[in-house]
CSV table of C-alpha atoms in Angstrom, one decimal:
chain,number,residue,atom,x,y,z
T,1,UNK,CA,100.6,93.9,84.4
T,2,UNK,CA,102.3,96.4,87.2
T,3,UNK,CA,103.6,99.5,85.2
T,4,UNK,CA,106.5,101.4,86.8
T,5,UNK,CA,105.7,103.5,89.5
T,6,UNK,CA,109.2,105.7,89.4
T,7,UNK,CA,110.3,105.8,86.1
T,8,UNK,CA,110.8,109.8,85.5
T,9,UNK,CA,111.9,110.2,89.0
T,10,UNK,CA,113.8,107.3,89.8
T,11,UNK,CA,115.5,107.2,86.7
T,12,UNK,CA,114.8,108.1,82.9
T,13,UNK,CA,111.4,107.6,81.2
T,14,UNK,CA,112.1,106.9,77.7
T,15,UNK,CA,114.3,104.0,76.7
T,16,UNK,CA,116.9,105.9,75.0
T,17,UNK,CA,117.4,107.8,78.0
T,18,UNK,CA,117.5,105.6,80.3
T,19,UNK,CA,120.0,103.3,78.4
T,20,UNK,CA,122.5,106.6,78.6
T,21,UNK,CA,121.5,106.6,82.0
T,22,UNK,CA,123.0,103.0,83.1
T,23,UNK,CA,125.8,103.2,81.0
T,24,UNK,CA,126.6,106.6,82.8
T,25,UNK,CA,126.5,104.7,86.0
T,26,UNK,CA,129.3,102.3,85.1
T,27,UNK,CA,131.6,104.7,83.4
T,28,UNK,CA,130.5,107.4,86.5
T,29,UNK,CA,133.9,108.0,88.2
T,30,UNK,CA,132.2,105.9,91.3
T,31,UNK,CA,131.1,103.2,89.1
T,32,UNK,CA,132.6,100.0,87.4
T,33,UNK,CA,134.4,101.9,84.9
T,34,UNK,CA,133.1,99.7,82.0
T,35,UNK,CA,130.6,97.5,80.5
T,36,UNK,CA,130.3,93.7,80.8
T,37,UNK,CA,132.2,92.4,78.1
T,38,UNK,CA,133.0,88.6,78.7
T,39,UNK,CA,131.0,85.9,80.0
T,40,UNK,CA,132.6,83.3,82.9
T,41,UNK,CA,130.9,80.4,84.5
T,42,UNK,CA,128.4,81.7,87.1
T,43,UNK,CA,129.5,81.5,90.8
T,44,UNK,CA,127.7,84.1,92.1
T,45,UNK,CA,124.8,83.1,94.8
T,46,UNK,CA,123.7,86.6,95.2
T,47,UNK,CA,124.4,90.8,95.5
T,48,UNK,CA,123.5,93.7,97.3
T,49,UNK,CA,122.1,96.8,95.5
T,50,UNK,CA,121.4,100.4,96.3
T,51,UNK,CA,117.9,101.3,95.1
T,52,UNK,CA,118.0,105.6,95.2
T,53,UNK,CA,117.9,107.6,92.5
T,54,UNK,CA,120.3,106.3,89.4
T,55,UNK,CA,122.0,109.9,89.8
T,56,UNK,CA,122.9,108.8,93.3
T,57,UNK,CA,123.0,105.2,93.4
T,58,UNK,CA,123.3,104.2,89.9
T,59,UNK,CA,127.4,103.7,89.8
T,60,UNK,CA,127.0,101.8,93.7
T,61,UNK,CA,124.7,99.2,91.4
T,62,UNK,CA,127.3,99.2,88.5
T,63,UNK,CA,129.6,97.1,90.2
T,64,UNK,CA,127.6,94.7,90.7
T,65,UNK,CA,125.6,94.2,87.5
T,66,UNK,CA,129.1,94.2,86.1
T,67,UNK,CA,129.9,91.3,88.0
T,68,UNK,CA,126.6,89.4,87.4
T,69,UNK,CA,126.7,90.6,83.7
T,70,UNK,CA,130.7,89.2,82.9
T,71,UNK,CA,128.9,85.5,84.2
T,72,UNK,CA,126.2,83.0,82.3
T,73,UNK,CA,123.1,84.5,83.0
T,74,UNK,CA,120.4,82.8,85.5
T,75,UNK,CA,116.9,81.8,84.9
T,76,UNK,CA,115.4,83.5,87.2
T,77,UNK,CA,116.2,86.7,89.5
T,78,UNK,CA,114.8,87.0,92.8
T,79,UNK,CA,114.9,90.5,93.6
T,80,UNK,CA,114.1,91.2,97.6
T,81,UNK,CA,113.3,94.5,98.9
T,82,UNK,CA,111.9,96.4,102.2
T,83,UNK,CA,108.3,97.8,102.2
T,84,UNK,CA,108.7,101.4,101.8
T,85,UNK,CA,104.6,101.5,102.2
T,86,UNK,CA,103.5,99.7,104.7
T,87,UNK,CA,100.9,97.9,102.0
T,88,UNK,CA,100.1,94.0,101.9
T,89,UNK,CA,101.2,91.5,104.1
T,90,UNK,CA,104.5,91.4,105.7
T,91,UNK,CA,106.3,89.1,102.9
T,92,UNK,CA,104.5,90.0,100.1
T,93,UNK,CA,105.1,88.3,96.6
T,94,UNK,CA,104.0,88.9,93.3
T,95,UNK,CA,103.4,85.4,92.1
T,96,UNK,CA,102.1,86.0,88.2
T,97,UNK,CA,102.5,88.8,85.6
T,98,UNK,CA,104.9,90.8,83.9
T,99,UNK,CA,106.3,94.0,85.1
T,100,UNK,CA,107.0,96.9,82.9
T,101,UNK,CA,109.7,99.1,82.2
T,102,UNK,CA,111.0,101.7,79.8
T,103,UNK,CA,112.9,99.0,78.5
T,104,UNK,CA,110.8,95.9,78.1
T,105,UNK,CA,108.4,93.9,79.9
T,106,UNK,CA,109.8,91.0,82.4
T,107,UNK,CA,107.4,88.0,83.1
T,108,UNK,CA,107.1,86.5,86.8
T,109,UNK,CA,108.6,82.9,87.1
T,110,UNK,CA,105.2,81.6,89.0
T,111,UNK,CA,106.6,78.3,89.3
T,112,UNK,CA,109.6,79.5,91.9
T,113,UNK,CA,107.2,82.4,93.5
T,114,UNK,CA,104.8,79.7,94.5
T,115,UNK,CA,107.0,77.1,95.5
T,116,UNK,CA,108.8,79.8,97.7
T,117,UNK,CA,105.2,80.5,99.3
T,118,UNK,CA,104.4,77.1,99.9
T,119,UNK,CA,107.9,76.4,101.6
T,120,UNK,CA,107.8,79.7,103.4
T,121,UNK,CA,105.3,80.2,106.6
T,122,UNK,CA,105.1,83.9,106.2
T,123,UNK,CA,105.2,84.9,102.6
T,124,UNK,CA,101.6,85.4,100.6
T,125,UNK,CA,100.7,86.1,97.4
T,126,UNK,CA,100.2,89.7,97.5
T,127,UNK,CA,100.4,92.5,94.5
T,128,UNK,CA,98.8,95.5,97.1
T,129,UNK,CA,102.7,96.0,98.4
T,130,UNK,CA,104.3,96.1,94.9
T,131,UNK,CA,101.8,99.0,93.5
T,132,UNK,CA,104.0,101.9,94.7
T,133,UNK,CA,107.4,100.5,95.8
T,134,UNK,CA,110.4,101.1,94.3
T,135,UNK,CA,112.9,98.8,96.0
T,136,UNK,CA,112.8,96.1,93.5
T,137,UNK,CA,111.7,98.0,90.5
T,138,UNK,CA,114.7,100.0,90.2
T,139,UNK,CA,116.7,96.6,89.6
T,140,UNK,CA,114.9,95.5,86.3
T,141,UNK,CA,116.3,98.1,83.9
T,142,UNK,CA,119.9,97.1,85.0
T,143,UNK,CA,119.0,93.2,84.8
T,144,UNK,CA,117.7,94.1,81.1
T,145,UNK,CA,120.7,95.4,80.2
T,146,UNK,CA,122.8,92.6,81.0
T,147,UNK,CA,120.3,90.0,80.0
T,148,UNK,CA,118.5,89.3,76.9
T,149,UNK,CA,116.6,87.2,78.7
T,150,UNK,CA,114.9,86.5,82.5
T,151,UNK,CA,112.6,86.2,84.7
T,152,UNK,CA,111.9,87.0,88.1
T,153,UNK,CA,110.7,86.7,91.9
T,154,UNK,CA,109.4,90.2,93.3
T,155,UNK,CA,109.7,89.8,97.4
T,156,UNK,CA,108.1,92.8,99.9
T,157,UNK,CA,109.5,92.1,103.1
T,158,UNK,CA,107.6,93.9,105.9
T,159,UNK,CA,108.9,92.3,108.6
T,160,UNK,CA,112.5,91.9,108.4
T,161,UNK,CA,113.7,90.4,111.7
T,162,UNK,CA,116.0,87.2,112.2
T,163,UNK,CA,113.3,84.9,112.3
T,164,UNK,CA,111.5,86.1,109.1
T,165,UNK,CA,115.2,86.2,107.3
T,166,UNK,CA,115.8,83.0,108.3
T,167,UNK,CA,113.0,81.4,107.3
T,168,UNK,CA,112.7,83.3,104.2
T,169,UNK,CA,116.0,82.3,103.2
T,170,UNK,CA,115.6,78.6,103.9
T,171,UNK,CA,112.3,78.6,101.4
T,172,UNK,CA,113.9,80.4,98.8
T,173,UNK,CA,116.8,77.7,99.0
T,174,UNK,CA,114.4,74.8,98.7
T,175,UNK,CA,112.4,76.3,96.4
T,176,UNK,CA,115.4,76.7,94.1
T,177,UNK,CA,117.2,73.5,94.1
T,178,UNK,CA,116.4,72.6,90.6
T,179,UNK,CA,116.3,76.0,89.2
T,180,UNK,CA,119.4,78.3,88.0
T,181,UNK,CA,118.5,81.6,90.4
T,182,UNK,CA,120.8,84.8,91.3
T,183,UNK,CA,119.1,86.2,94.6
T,184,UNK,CA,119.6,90.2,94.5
T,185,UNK,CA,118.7,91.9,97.9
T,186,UNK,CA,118.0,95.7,97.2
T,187,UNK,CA,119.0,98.2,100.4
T,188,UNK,CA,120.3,101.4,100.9
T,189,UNK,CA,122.4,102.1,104.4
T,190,UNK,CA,122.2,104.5,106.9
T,191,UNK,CA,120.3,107.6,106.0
T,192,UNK,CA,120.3,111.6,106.6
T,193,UNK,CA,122.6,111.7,109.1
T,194,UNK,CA,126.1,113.3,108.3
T,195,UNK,CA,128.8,111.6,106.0
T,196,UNK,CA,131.3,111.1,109.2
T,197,UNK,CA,128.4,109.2,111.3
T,198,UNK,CA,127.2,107.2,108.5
T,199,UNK,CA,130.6,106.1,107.5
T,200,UNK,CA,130.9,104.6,111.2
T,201,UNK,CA,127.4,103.4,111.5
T,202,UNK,CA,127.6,101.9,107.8
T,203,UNK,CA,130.7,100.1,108.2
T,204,UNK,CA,128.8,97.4,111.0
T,205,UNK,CA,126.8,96.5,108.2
T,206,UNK,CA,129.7,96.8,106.0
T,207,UNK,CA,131.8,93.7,108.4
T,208,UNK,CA,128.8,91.8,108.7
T,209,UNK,CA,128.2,91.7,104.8
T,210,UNK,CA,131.8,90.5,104.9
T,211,UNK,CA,131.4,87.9,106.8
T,212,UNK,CA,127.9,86.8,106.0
T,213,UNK,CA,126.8,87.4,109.9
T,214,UNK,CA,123.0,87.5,109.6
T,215,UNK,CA,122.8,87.7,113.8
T,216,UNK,CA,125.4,90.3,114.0
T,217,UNK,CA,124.2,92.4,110.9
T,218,UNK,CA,120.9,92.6,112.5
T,219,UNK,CA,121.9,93.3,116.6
T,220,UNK,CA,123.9,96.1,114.8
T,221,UNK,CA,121.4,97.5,113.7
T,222,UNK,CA,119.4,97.3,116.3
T,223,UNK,CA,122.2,98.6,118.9
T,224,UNK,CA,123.4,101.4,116.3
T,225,UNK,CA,120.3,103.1,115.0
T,226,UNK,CA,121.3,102.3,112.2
T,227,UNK,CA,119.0,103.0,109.2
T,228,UNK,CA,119.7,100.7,106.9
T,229,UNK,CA,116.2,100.4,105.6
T,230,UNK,CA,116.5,96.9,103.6
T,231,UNK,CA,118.8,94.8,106.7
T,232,UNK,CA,116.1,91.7,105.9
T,233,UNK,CA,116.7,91.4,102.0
T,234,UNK,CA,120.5,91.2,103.1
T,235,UNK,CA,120.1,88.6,106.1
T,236,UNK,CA,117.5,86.4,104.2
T,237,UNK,CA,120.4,86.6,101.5
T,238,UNK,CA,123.1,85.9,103.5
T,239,UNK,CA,121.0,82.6,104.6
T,240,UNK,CA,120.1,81.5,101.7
T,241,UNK,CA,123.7,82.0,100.2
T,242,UNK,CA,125.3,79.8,103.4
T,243,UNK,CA,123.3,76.8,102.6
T,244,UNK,CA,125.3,76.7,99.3
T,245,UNK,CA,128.4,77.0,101.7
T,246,UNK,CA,128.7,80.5,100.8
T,247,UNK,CA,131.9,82.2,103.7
T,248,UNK,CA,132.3,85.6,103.0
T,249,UNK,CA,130.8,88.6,101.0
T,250,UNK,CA,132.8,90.9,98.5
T,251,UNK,CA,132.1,94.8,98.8
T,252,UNK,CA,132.4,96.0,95.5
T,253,UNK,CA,131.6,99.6,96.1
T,254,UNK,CA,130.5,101.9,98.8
T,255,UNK,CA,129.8,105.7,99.2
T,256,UNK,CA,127.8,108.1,100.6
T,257,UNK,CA,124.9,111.1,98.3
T,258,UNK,CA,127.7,113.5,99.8
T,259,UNK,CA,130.6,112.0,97.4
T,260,UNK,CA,127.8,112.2,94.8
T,261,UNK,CA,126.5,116.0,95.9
T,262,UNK,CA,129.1,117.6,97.8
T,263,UNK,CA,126.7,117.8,100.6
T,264,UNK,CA,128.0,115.9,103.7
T,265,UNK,CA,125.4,117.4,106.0
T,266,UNK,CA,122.6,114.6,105.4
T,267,UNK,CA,123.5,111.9,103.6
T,268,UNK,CA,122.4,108.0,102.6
T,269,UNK,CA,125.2,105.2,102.5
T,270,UNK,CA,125.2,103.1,99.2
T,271,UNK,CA,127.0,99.6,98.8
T,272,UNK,CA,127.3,96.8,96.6
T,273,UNK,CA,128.8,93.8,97.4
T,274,UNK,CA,128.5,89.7,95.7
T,275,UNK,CA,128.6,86.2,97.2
T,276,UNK,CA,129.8,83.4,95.5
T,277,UNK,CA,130.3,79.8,95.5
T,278,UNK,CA,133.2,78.4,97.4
């Protein structure tokens, strides 16, 4: 059983709270501007989430739990985030257990997290990098929101270069084939540096989110110094979404803490964008 690590600081503690909290986020003047309300067959292969603060982040995320929440519902989530840590091994996944929230516990789908480990070469069973991060727990209370009912895949990544994306991707896909999965990759973009440099720096990753370049989303980082801290969860979804044929990426939102704060001097880029089925 992993209890939250960030609930109080993150976002809201108690459940009523917290509920307030969300829906804030979608009626914020940044966010979707309303709740799910109708339910469409799902296309969506997977979306990109902030994971800050709800304050800051929380109406970035709103578009994109609106457009996951107006579709059928998955199975299973697999929710990939960077290492904030450094604990466990570099692709870390919880493979059993339920994970608690303000709002409910969610149960592991062992099934898929093993079958991912045994198709992957570098992901382990591992719980040591889950204790304290927050990439991937800030996701459930927005996922229990819109679902009544999921579970999920926790992935750490370490290491998040090509290679690992790559082959992460792959195993997730082959793992999955007879499973009904949304893959959610959890990152923030470029951080404390001013609004006017991280709007330049930001919008590489922006293009290559649009056009589902894994190999230029990743040498632009590199060449750009570009802090995007969770570049793997986004490559290793981007491969995993092109196996299904998957040609392009939607950004549904993006802005900086400064349109948030006022404060331009140091800011952190948030995004959300979907992929769907052709």
């Amino acid at each position: 059983m992993r209890r939250p690590a960030v609930a109080g600081a993150f976002y809201a503690a108690s459940p009523e709270q917290l509920k307030k909290q969300i829906i804030d986020s979608f009626n914020h003047r940044l966010g979707a501007g309303r709740l799910p309300e109708h339910q469409s067959k799902r296309d969506i292969l997977g979306v990109i989430c902030p994971h800050a603060g709800y304050m800051y982040s929380g109406p970035a995320a709103s578009h994109s739990y609106l457009a996951l929440g107006e579709q059928t519902p998955p199975k299973t989530v697999v929710i990939i985030g960077p290492n904030h840590t450094g604990w466990g091994t570099p692709i870390s996944i919880m493979s059993e257990g339920k994970w608690v929230t303000p709002l409910g516990e969610v149960s592991i789908d062992s099934e898929l997290a093993e079958k991912i480990i045994d198709y992957s070469h570098t992901a382990k069973s591992d719980e040591s990098a889950f204790i304290r991060e927050h990439s991937i727990e800030v996701q459930l209370p927005f996922l229990q929101f819109i679902y009544p009912e999921f579970k999920f895949v926790p992935i750490c990544m370490g290491y998040q270069d090509l290679d690992v994306s790559e082959e992460l991707g792959k195993a997730i896909f082959e793992a999955s084939k007879d499973k009904e999965i949304v893959v959610i990759a959890s990152t923030d973009l470029n951080h404390q540096e001013s609004k006017q440099t991280s709007n330049k720096k930001d919008k590489y990753v922006i293009d290559a989110i649009k056009t589902l370049d894994e190999k230029q989303l990743q040498e632009s980082v590199k060449k750009h110094h570009i802090t995007t801290c969770g570049y793997g969860p986004v490559s290793t979804t981007m491969v995993y979404s092109k196996l299904y044929g998957a040609t392009k990426g939607e950004v549904l939102s993006y802005y900086t803490s400064g349109d948030i704060t006022g404060d331009n001097y140091a800011v952190v880029g948030y995004a959300s964008a979907k992929i769907t089925r052709n």
